[in-house]
Tab-separated table of C-alpha atoms in Angstrom:
chain	number	residue	atom	x	y	z
A	466	UNK	CA	-12.868	65.754	-16.186
A	467	UNK	CA	-13.367	67.680	-12.959
A	468	UNK	CA	-14.056	66.060	-9.627
A	469	UNK	CA	-16.844	66.826	-7.159
A	470	UNK	CA	-17.130	70.398	-6.020
A	471	UNK	CA	-15.601	70.799	-2.547
A	472	UNK	CA	-17.755	71.198	0.509
A	473	UNK	CA	-16.589	74.333	2.334
A	474	UNK	CA	-16.099	73.268	5.939
A	475	UNK	CA	-15.343	75.254	9.071
A	476	UNK	CA	-14.019	73.653	12.257
A	477	UNK	CA	-15.073	74.579	15.781
A	478	UNK	CA	-12.399	73.241	18.108
A	479	UNK	CA	-8.872	72.306	17.030
A	480	UNK	CA	-8.230	69.683	19.691
A	481	UNK	CA	-7.848	65.901	19.772
A	482	UNK	CA	-10.984	65.108	17.773
A	483	UNK	CA	-9.910	67.477	14.991
A	484	UNK	CA	-6.439	65.929	14.978
A	485	UNK	CA	-7.960	62.490	14.399
A	486	UNK	CA	-10.171	63.768	11.569
A	487	UNK	CA	-7.465	65.904	9.961
A	488	UNK	CA	-5.993	63.107	7.756
A	489	UNK	CA	-9.493	62.650	6.311
A	490	UNK	CA	-9.914	66.344	5.580
A	491	UNK	CA	-6.478	66.539	3.971
A	492	UNK	CA	-6.890	63.490	1.743
A	493	UNK	CA	-10.555	63.737	0.680
A	494	UNK	CA	-10.961	66.142	-2.244
A	495	UNK	CA	-14.633	66.605	-1.401
A	496	UNK	CA	-13.666	68.781	1.587
A	497	UNK	CA	-12.052	72.208	1.730
A	498	UNK	CA	-11.216	73.665	5.135
A	499	UNK	CA	-12.085	77.360	4.877
A	500	UNK	CA	-12.097	78.494	8.500
A	501	UNK	CA	-11.817	77.506	12.147
A	502	UNK	CA	-12.206	78.742	15.686
A	503	UNK	CA	-10.407	77.851	18.899
A	504	UNK	CA	-9.574	79.692	22.123
A	505	UNK	CA	-5.885	78.740	21.823
A	506	UNK	CA	-3.769	81.257	19.960
A	507	UNK	CA	-1.176	78.651	18.966
A	508	UNK	CA	-3.861	76.431	17.375
A	509	UNK	CA	-5.300	79.360	15.423
A	510	UNK	CA	-1.849	80.292	14.166
A	511	UNK	CA	-1.154	76.708	13.070
A	512	UNK	CA	-4.459	76.531	11.182
A	513	UNK	CA	-3.847	79.844	9.421
A	514	UNK	CA	-0.399	78.633	8.318
A	515	UNK	CA	-1.604	75.212	7.205
A	516	UNK	CA	-4.708	76.282	5.287
A	517	UNK	CA	-4.282	79.984	4.465
A	518	UNK	CA	-7.737	80.451	5.966
A	519	UNK	CA	-9.086	82.574	8.828
A	520	UNK	CA	-8.965	81.209	12.363
A	521	UNK	CA	-11.337	82.943	14.767
A	522	UNK	CA	-11.579	83.193	18.534
A	523	UNK	CA	-15.282	82.297	18.677
A	524	UNK	CA	-17.785	80.127	16.859
A	525	UNK	CA	-19.965	83.201	16.388
A	526	UNK	CA	-17.274	84.695	14.161
A	527	UNK	CA	-16.808	81.418	12.291
A	528	UNK	CA	-20.541	80.941	11.744
A	529	UNK	CA	-20.834	84.489	10.371
A	530	UNK	CA	-18.300	83.738	7.613
A	531	UNK	CA	-20.224	83.430	4.302
A	532	UNK	CA	-17.507	81.149	2.895
A	533	UNK	CA	-18.494	78.414	5.396
A	534	UNK	CA	-21.412	76.144	4.470
A	535	UNK	CA	-21.015	73.488	7.183
A	536	UNK	CA	-19.292	73.384	10.575
A	537	UNK	CA	-17.555	70.406	12.155
A	538	UNK	CA	-18.094	70.848	15.898
A	539	UNK	CA	-15.156	69.229	17.675
A	540	UNK	CA	-15.280	71.263	20.878
A	541	UNK	CA	-15.480	69.576	24.323
A	542	UNK	CA	-18.707	67.666	24.967
A	543	UNK	CA	-20.280	70.313	27.177
A	544	UNK	CA	-20.239	72.883	24.346
A	545	UNK	CA	-21.879	70.792	21.621
A	546	UNK	CA	-25.441	72.004	22.158
A	547	UNK	CA	-24.603	75.724	22.278
A	548	UNK	CA	-22.212	75.432	19.328
A	549	UNK	CA	-24.855	73.630	17.279
A	550	UNK	CA	-27.398	76.356	17.999
A	551	UNK	CA	-24.932	79.017	16.855
A	552	UNK	CA	-24.020	77.146	13.665
A	553	UNK	CA	-27.624	76.336	12.746
A	554	UNK	CA	-28.718	79.880	13.540
A	555	UNK	CA	-26.356	81.087	10.832
A	556	UNK	CA	-27.674	78.554	8.331
A	557	UNK	CA	-24.698	76.187	8.550
A	558	UNK	CA	-25.064	72.418	8.330
A	559	UNK	CA	-23.620	70.609	11.366
A	560	UNK	CA	-21.280	67.655	11.788
A	561	UNK	CA	-20.886	67.258	15.553
A	562	UNK	CA	-18.567	64.872	17.375
A	563	UNK	CA	-19.904	62.144	19.605
A	564	UNK	CA	-21.291	62.135	22.198
A	565	UNK	CA	-23.920	64.372	20.653
A	566	UNK	CA	-24.481	66.097	24.025
A	567	UNK	CA	-24.624	65.360	27.748
A	568	UNK	CA	-28.413	65.349	28.250
A	569	UNK	CA	-31.417	64.295	26.212
A	570	UNK	CA	-32.835	67.801	26.564
A	571	UNK	CA	-29.721	69.163	24.852
A	572	UNK	CA	-30.147	66.591	22.067
A	573	UNK	CA	-33.767	67.640	21.591
A	574	UNK	CA	-32.726	71.288	21.378
A	575	UNK	CA	-30.011	70.511	18.797
A	576	UNK	CA	-32.454	68.561	16.634
A	577	UNK	CA	-35.037	71.332	16.894
A	578	UNK	CA	-32.504	74.080	16.135
A	579	UNK	CA	-31.287	72.334	12.974
A	580	UNK	CA	-34.805	71.474	11.844
A	581	UNK	CA	-35.956	75.093	12.323
A	582	UNK	CA	-32.962	76.346	10.341
A	583	UNK	CA	-33.452	73.812	7.541
A	584	UNK	CA	-29.948	72.383	7.922
A	585	UNK	CA	-28.715	68.815	8.279
A	586	UNK	CA	-27.356	67.436	11.573
A	587	UNK	CA	-24.875	64.546	11.359
A	588	UNK	CA	-23.193	63.044	14.432
A	589	UNK	CA	-19.727	61.531	14.107
A	590	UNK	CA	-17.159	60.245	13.967
A	591	UNK	CA	-18.306	57.154	15.799
A	592	UNK	CA	-16.961	53.732	14.918
A	593	UNK	CA	-20.324	52.644	13.556
A	594	UNK	CA	-19.195	54.445	10.389
A	595	UNK	CA	-16.380	51.884	9.981
A	596	UNK	CA	-16.632	49.692	6.900
A	597	UNK	CA	-16.323	46.283	8.664
A	598	UNK	CA	-19.386	46.964	10.843
A	599	UNK	CA	-21.315	48.304	7.870
A	600	UNK	CA	-20.474	45.176	5.851
A	601	UNK	CA	-21.599	43.003	8.758
A	602	UNK	CA	-24.870	44.933	8.849
A	603	UNK	CA	-25.325	44.410	5.090
A	604	UNK	CA	-24.875	40.656	5.560
A	605	UNK	CA	-27.481	40.717	8.329
A	606	UNK	CA	-29.879	42.819	6.255
A	607	UNK	CA	-29.632	40.354	3.360
A	608	UNK	CA	-30.735	37.572	5.700
A	609	UNK	CA	-27.771	35.334	4.846
A	610	UNK	CA	-27.498	33.989	8.387
A	611	UNK	CA	-30.962	34.819	9.670
A	612	UNK	CA	-31.885	37.336	12.328
A	613	UNK	CA	-29.460	38.697	14.911
A	614	UNK	CA	-29.960	37.044	18.283
A	615	UNK	CA	-26.922	38.133	20.322
A	616	UNK	CA	-23.939	40.505	20.053
A	617	UNK	CA	-20.815	40.481	22.200
A	618	UNK	CA	-18.521	43.538	22.100
A	619	UNK	CA	-15.499	44.266	24.256
A	620	UNK	CA	-12.553	46.632	24.267
A	621	UNK	CA	-9.529	46.892	26.577
A	622	UNK	CA	-7.463	50.074	26.103
A	623	UNK	CA	-5.331	52.653	27.915
A	624	UNK	CA	-8.014	55.344	27.549
A	625	UNK	CA	-8.023	56.505	31.174
A	626	UNK	CA	-4.262	57.165	31.213
A	627	UNK	CA	-4.014	59.383	28.180
A	628	UNK	CA	-3.385	63.022	29.201
A	629	UNK	CA	-6.647	64.663	30.291
A	630	UNK	CA	-8.025	68.036	31.247
A	631	UNK	CA	-9.708	68.005	34.702
A	632	UNK	CA	-13.266	67.892	33.295
A	633	UNK	CA	-12.392	64.760	31.311
A	634	UNK	CA	-12.085	62.950	34.651
A	635	UNK	CA	-15.409	64.306	35.936
A	636	UNK	CA	-18.465	62.271	34.931
A	637	UNK	CA	-20.835	65.178	35.568
A	638	UNK	CA	-18.904	67.233	33.022
A	639	UNK	CA	-18.978	64.458	30.409
A	640	UNK	CA	-15.784	62.713	31.473
A	641	UNK	CA	-15.059	59.018	31.825
A	642	UNK	CA	-15.478	56.066	29.517
A	643	UNK	CA	-19.272	56.063	29.235
A	644	UNK	CA	-19.709	59.361	27.376
A	645	UNK	CA	-16.553	59.016	25.269
A	646	UNK	CA	-16.272	55.272	24.672
A	647	UNK	CA	-19.643	53.629	25.260
A	648	UNK	CA	-20.969	56.036	22.642
A	649	UNK	CA	-18.921	54.069	20.083
A	650	UNK	CA	-19.866	50.625	21.365
A	651	UNK	CA	-23.586	51.345	21.745
A	652	UNK	CA	-23.682	52.895	18.271
A	653	UNK	CA	-22.076	49.763	16.799
A	654	UNK	CA	-24.424	47.252	18.431
A	655	UNK	CA	-27.470	49.375	17.590
A	656	UNK	CA	-26.379	49.401	13.931
A	657	UNK	CA	-25.782	45.638	13.902
A	658	UNK	CA	-29.070	44.692	15.568
A	659	UNK	CA	-31.196	47.324	13.847
A	660	UNK	CA	-33.804	47.489	16.596
A	661	UNK	CA	-34.528	49.857	19.520
A	662	UNK	CA	-32.966	49.143	22.921
A	663	UNK	CA	-35.695	48.520	25.489
A	664	UNK	CA	-33.804	47.607	28.678
A	665	UNK	CA	-30.303	48.041	30.151
A	666	UNK	CA	-28.418	46.548	33.110
A	667	UNK	CA	-24.907	47.787	33.849
A	668	UNK	CA	-22.085	47.794	36.387
A	669	UNK	CA	-19.309	50.407	36.481
A	670	UNK	CA	-15.702	50.274	37.640
A	671	UNK	CA	-13.908	53.265	39.184
A	672	UNK	CA	-10.734	51.814	40.639
A	673	UNK	CA	-8.094	54.553	40.608
A	674	UNK	CA	-8.655	57.442	43.068
A	675	UNK	CA	-6.305	59.621	41.030
A	676	UNK	CA	-8.640	59.234	38.017
A	677	UNK	CA	-12.015	59.797	39.743
A	678	UNK	CA	-14.420	58.690	37.028
A	679	UNK	CA	-15.667	55.480	35.448
A	680	UNK	CA	-12.828	53.597	33.807
A	681	UNK	CA	-14.679	50.372	33.029
A	682	UNK	CA	-18.154	48.963	32.564
A	683	UNK	CA	-20.040	45.812	31.689
A	684	UNK	CA	-23.606	45.949	30.424
A	685	UNK	CA	-26.448	43.900	29.010
A	686	UNK	CA	-28.759	45.476	26.439
A	687	UNK	CA	-32.095	44.016	25.379
A	688	UNK	CA	-33.680	44.984	22.043
A	689	UNK	CA	-37.265	45.248	20.907
A	690	UNK	CA	-36.707	42.475	18.339
A	691	UNK	CA	-35.763	40.006	21.096
A	692	UNK	CA	-31.992	40.148	20.589
A	693	UNK	CA	-29.588	41.021	23.386
A	694	UNK	CA	-26.011	42.311	23.577
A	695	UNK	CA	-23.220	42.271	26.129
A	696	UNK	CA	-20.798	45.200	26.198
A	697	UNK	CA	-17.563	45.411	28.184
A	698	UNK	CA	-14.963	48.165	28.241
A	699	UNK	CA	-11.821	48.567	30.326
A	700	UNK	CA	-9.657	51.684	29.957
A	701	UNK	CA	-7.118	50.936	32.704
A	702	UNK	CA	-4.225	50.279	30.354
A	703	UNK	CA	-3.155	46.690	31.029
A	704	UNK	CA	-4.478	44.006	28.642
A	705	UNK	CA	-4.841	45.354	25.097
A	706	UNK	CA	-7.715	43.712	23.201
A	707	UNK	CA	-6.159	44.759	19.881
A	708	UNK	CA	-4.191	41.527	20.354
A	709	UNK	CA	-7.443	39.846	19.280
A	710	UNK	CA	-7.773	42.093	16.211
A	711	UNK	CA	-4.571	41.037	14.490
A	712	UNK	CA	-2.497	43.537	16.528
A	713	UNK	CA	-4.133	46.333	14.521
A	714	UNK	CA	-4.948	49.427	16.546
A	715	UNK	CA	-8.152	51.440	16.669
A	716	UNK	CA	-6.899	53.767	13.918
A	717	UNK	CA	-6.192	50.830	11.571
A	718	UNK	CA	-2.398	50.790	11.942
A	719	UNK	CA	-0.217	47.989	13.351
A	720	UNK	CA	0.585	48.059	17.053
A	721	UNK	CA	4.252	48.161	18.072
A	722	UNK	CA	5.097	45.895	21.046
A	723	UNK	CA	7.479	48.517	22.435
A	724	UNK	CA	4.580	50.966	22.835
A	725	UNK	CA	2.978	48.831	25.552
A	726	UNK	CA	2.583	50.946	28.698
A	727	UNK	CA	3.475	54.208	26.952
A	728	UNK	CA	0.373	56.055	28.219
A	729	UNK	CA	1.200	55.346	31.852
A	730	UNK	CA	4.870	56.200	31.319
A	731	UNK	CA	3.995	59.624	29.880
A	732	UNK	CA	1.581	60.311	32.712
A	733	UNK	CA	4.194	59.420	35.331
A	734	UNK	CA	6.201	62.465	34.217
A	735	UNK	CA	3.560	64.960	35.443
A	736	UNK	CA	2.655	65.798	39.027
A	737	UNK	CA	-0.419	68.023	38.973
A	738	UNK	CA	-3.676	68.301	36.992
A	739	UNK	CA	-2.355	71.531	35.501
A	740	UNK	CA	0.796	69.793	34.280
A	741	UNK	CA	-1.295	66.981	32.818
A	742	UNK	CA	-3.532	69.441	30.957
A	743	UNK	CA	-0.398	71.200	29.669
A	744	UNK	CA	0.978	67.858	28.475
A	745	UNK	CA	-2.205	67.221	26.533
A	746	UNK	CA	-2.154	70.735	25.091
A	747	UNK	CA	1.452	70.388	23.969
A	748	UNK	CA	0.599	67.268	21.935
A	749	UNK	CA	-2.570	68.759	20.442
A	750	UNK	CA	-2.798	70.649	17.152
A	751	UNK	CA	-0.634	73.771	17.356
A	752	UNK	CA	1.095	72.672	20.567
A	753	UNK	CA	4.852	72.603	21.049
A	754	UNK	CA	5.025	68.797	20.758
A	755	UNK	CA	2.428	68.466	17.986
A	756	UNK	CA	3.530	66.276	15.080
A	757	UNK	CA	1.380	66.219	11.959
A	758	UNK	CA	0.465	62.781	10.675
A	759	UNK	CA	2.069	61.859	7.363
A	760	UNK	CA	-0.088	60.274	4.646
A	761	UNK	CA	0.745	56.565	4.268
A	762	UNK	CA	2.574	55.325	1.197
A	763	UNK	CA	0.327	53.894	-1.514
A	764	UNK	CA	1.748	50.422	-0.889
A	765	UNK	CA	1.324	50.660	2.897
A	766	UNK	CA	-2.267	51.768	3.398
A	767	UNK	CA	-3.662	51.145	6.878
A	768	UNK	CA	-6.494	48.728	7.434
A	769	UNK	CA	-9.928	49.804	8.568
A	770	UNK	CA	-10.493	51.446	11.923
A	771	UNK	CA	-12.353	49.451	14.564
A	772	UNK	CA	-13.430	49.417	18.199
A	773	UNK	CA	-12.316	46.080	19.553
A	774	UNK	CA	-13.541	42.512	19.104
A	775	UNK	CA	-17.200	42.090	18.152
A	776	UNK	CA	-19.099	38.840	17.499
A	777	UNK	CA	-22.616	38.878	16.058
A	778	UNK	CA	-24.596	35.680	16.609
A	779	UNK	CA	-27.425	35.076	14.138
A	780	UNK	CA	-29.902	32.235	13.764
A	781	UNK	CA	-27.678	30.291	11.342
A	782	UNK	CA	-24.168	31.507	12.060
A	783	UNK	CA	-21.843	34.124	13.509
A	784	UNK	CA	-20.148	37.241	12.117
A	785	UNK	CA	-16.819	38.699	13.250
A	786	UNK	CA	-15.920	42.152	11.871
A	787	UNK	CA	-12.140	42.632	11.615
A	788	UNK	CA	-9.898	45.451	10.358
A	789	UNK	CA	-9.556	43.759	6.956
A	790	UNK	CA	-13.127	42.529	6.437
A	791	UNK	CA	-15.714	40.243	8.031
A	792	UNK	CA	-15.468	36.557	8.939
A	793	UNK	CA	-18.652	34.517	8.648
A	794	UNK	CA	-19.100	31.206	10.470
A	795	UNK	CA	-21.878	29.019	9.110
A	796	UNK	CA	-23.015	25.466	9.837
A	797	UNK	CA	-20.370	23.783	7.704
A	798	UNK	CA	-17.832	26.426	6.674
A	799	UNK	CA	-16.280	29.742	7.579
A	800	UNK	CA	-15.492	32.463	5.056
A	801	UNK	CA	-13.519	35.693	5.033
A	802	UNK	CA	-15.262	38.572	3.238
A	803	UNK	CA	-12.344	40.939	2.514
A	804	UNK	CA	-12.558	44.715	2.280
A	805	UNK	CA	-10.076	46.774	0.251
A	806	UNK	CA	-7.782	48.968	2.314
A	807	UNK	CA	-9.247	52.445	2.744
A	808	UNK	CA	-7.594	55.032	0.488
A	809	UNK	CA	-8.831	57.790	2.827
A	810	UNK	CA	-9.407	57.120	6.542
A	811	UNK	CA	-12.937	57.780	7.776
A	812	UNK	CA	-14.107	58.609	4.260
A	813	UNK	CA	-17.479	57.162	5.289
A	814	UNK	CA	-18.037	60.293	7.398
A	815	UNK	CA	-17.481	62.503	4.351
A	816	UNK	CA	-19.756	60.231	2.280
A	817	UNK	CA	-22.610	60.978	4.662
A	818	UNK	CA	-21.814	64.656	5.208
A	819	UNK	CA	-21.365	65.368	1.503
A	820	UNK	CA	-24.540	63.540	0.518
A	821	UNK	CA	-26.518	65.504	3.118
A	822	UNK	CA	-25.141	68.969	2.374
A	823	UNK	CA	-24.692	68.748	-1.400
A	824	UNK	CA	-27.411	66.266	-2.404
A	825	UNK	CA	-29.905	66.741	0.481
A	826	UNK	CA	-29.812	63.035	1.427
A	827	UNK	CA	-31.035	62.296	4.946
A	828	UNK	CA	-28.076	61.032	7.024
A	829	UNK	CA	-27.973	57.654	8.758
A	830	UNK	CA	-26.092	59.135	11.724
A	831	UNK	CA	-28.772	61.712	12.373
A	832	UNK	CA	-29.499	63.658	15.519
A	833	UNK	CA	-32.356	61.273	16.302
A	834	UNK	CA	-30.069	58.245	16.023
A	835	UNK	CA	-27.382	59.837	18.206
A	836	UNK	CA	-30.009	60.808	20.768
A	837	UNK	CA	-31.001	57.147	21.040
A	838	UNK	CA	-27.361	56.209	21.625
A	839	UNK	CA	-27.013	58.835	24.357
A	840	UNK	CA	-30.214	57.556	25.984
A	841	UNK	CA	-28.563	54.141	26.305
A	842	UNK	CA	-25.333	55.645	27.675
A	843	UNK	CA	-27.257	57.604	30.308
A	844	UNK	CA	-29.182	54.432	31.158
A	845	UNK	CA	-25.870	52.623	31.734
A	846	UNK	CA	-24.902	55.203	34.346
A	847	UNK	CA	-28.352	55.130	35.940
A	848	UNK	CA	-28.468	51.338	36.066
A	849	UNK	CA	-25.070	51.169	37.752
A	850	UNK	CA	-26.158	53.812	40.282
A	851	UNK	CA	-29.431	52.042	41.089
A	852	UNK	CA	-28.040	48.511	40.716
A	853	UNK	CA	-31.189	47.719	38.764
A	854	UNK	CA	-32.546	47.375	35.260
A	855	UNK	CA	-33.457	50.590	33.458
A	856	UNK	CA	-36.142	50.543	30.779
A	857	UNK	CA	-36.076	52.785	27.731
A	858	UNK	CA	-38.987	53.798	25.558
A	859	UNK	CA	-37.318	55.144	22.386
A	860	UNK	CA	-33.697	54.012	22.030
C-alpha cells in the first residue's frame, strides 16, 4: 500500500526559521524538498548536498522551476510580501512564516496576489498550530465549560539575547518582540476566544540600550464577544517561564539547568554588530558551526511545542494547555486530557498545507486570519506610543 503522494516544496530562505521547520520536512513523508534559494553560498551548497536538489540565488529562479508546486517563504520579515508576489505570480502555493508582513497594506497585497493567481496562502508556523491549544479550543467549541470569558498568557524567555542581525533590533525593520513573538501570543488567544479583537491597550519595555528595540510588553485585548485577554512577554533572559510548563522548552524538549544564561554568555563573546551577525550566520543552516538536529529515538519523543503558560477562564471552569495535553478545572474536579507525543514535530502545519494544496481545503491559518493578527500587533505598538486605547474594526 503506497502512502500519500509527496507535496513538492521549495524553500525561500535557509535561515533560522527553515532550521526550525527542517525536522518536520525530513520526517513527514507528505513533503519532498525539491529546491531552495538563499543569498548565502554556503547555505545553497549545504542544501544541494542534503537533498540532491537545485539551490538558487533568487526566488525568481526558484519560482520558475516547474518541479516546485508550493514555496515555503522563510526569508526575513521585510521580504515576505515581495516573495509572495513572485511565488504566486508563478502559480505556486505559499506557506509564509509569521509575521505575515510588516504592514496591513502588504498583507492586503499578498492576499490579492494569491487570490488572483488561484493559489492558497497559509501563514505559519505560529504556535496556534500546536496541538494543546487546538485541543483547548475544541473543548471550548463543545461548550463543556461554557463561553470563554478571560485568557491570561505570558512568556519569559531569552529572545532578545540570541544572536541577531542589525535589522532584528530595529522595530521599523520588523525587529523586536512584537513582530516576532506577539504574533504567536495574539494568534493563540484569538484561536482560543474565537472572536474578533475590538480594542487594545499596551505598554512596552525597552530597557537595554545595546538592544534598541522592544524587549517586553504587557497588553489587554478586548473581544467582540465580551471576553478579554491579558498578554505579557519578557525576552530579557532572566526568569524562564518554562519552569511553569514542566521544564519543557518551546520546542517540546526538556530544559537543562546548565543551559541557564547561555544566550547571554554567547553574546558576551562578540564585540560589534558585525561579529554578532557572523555568530548568527555560523550557527545557521550551512554555517561553520551548524549542527543538524537528530531525529529523536522512538522511545524518547519530545512533547508538544508551546508558547508559555496560558490559562483560559470559561463560565464554568478553567483550561490550562500544557506540553502533554490540557488540564481542565471544573466546579468539583480537575482532569488531565492527555495528548500522545507527536511523531513528527509541527505536523499540524503540513496537515493544513497538504490539505490546501492537494485537496483544495481552505486553510485555517489563512492570509485573512494572519492579517487580523498583525493588526493587533501593530495596535500594540500604537497603543504603547500613544499611551491610550486603540480600537480595531476587523481583527
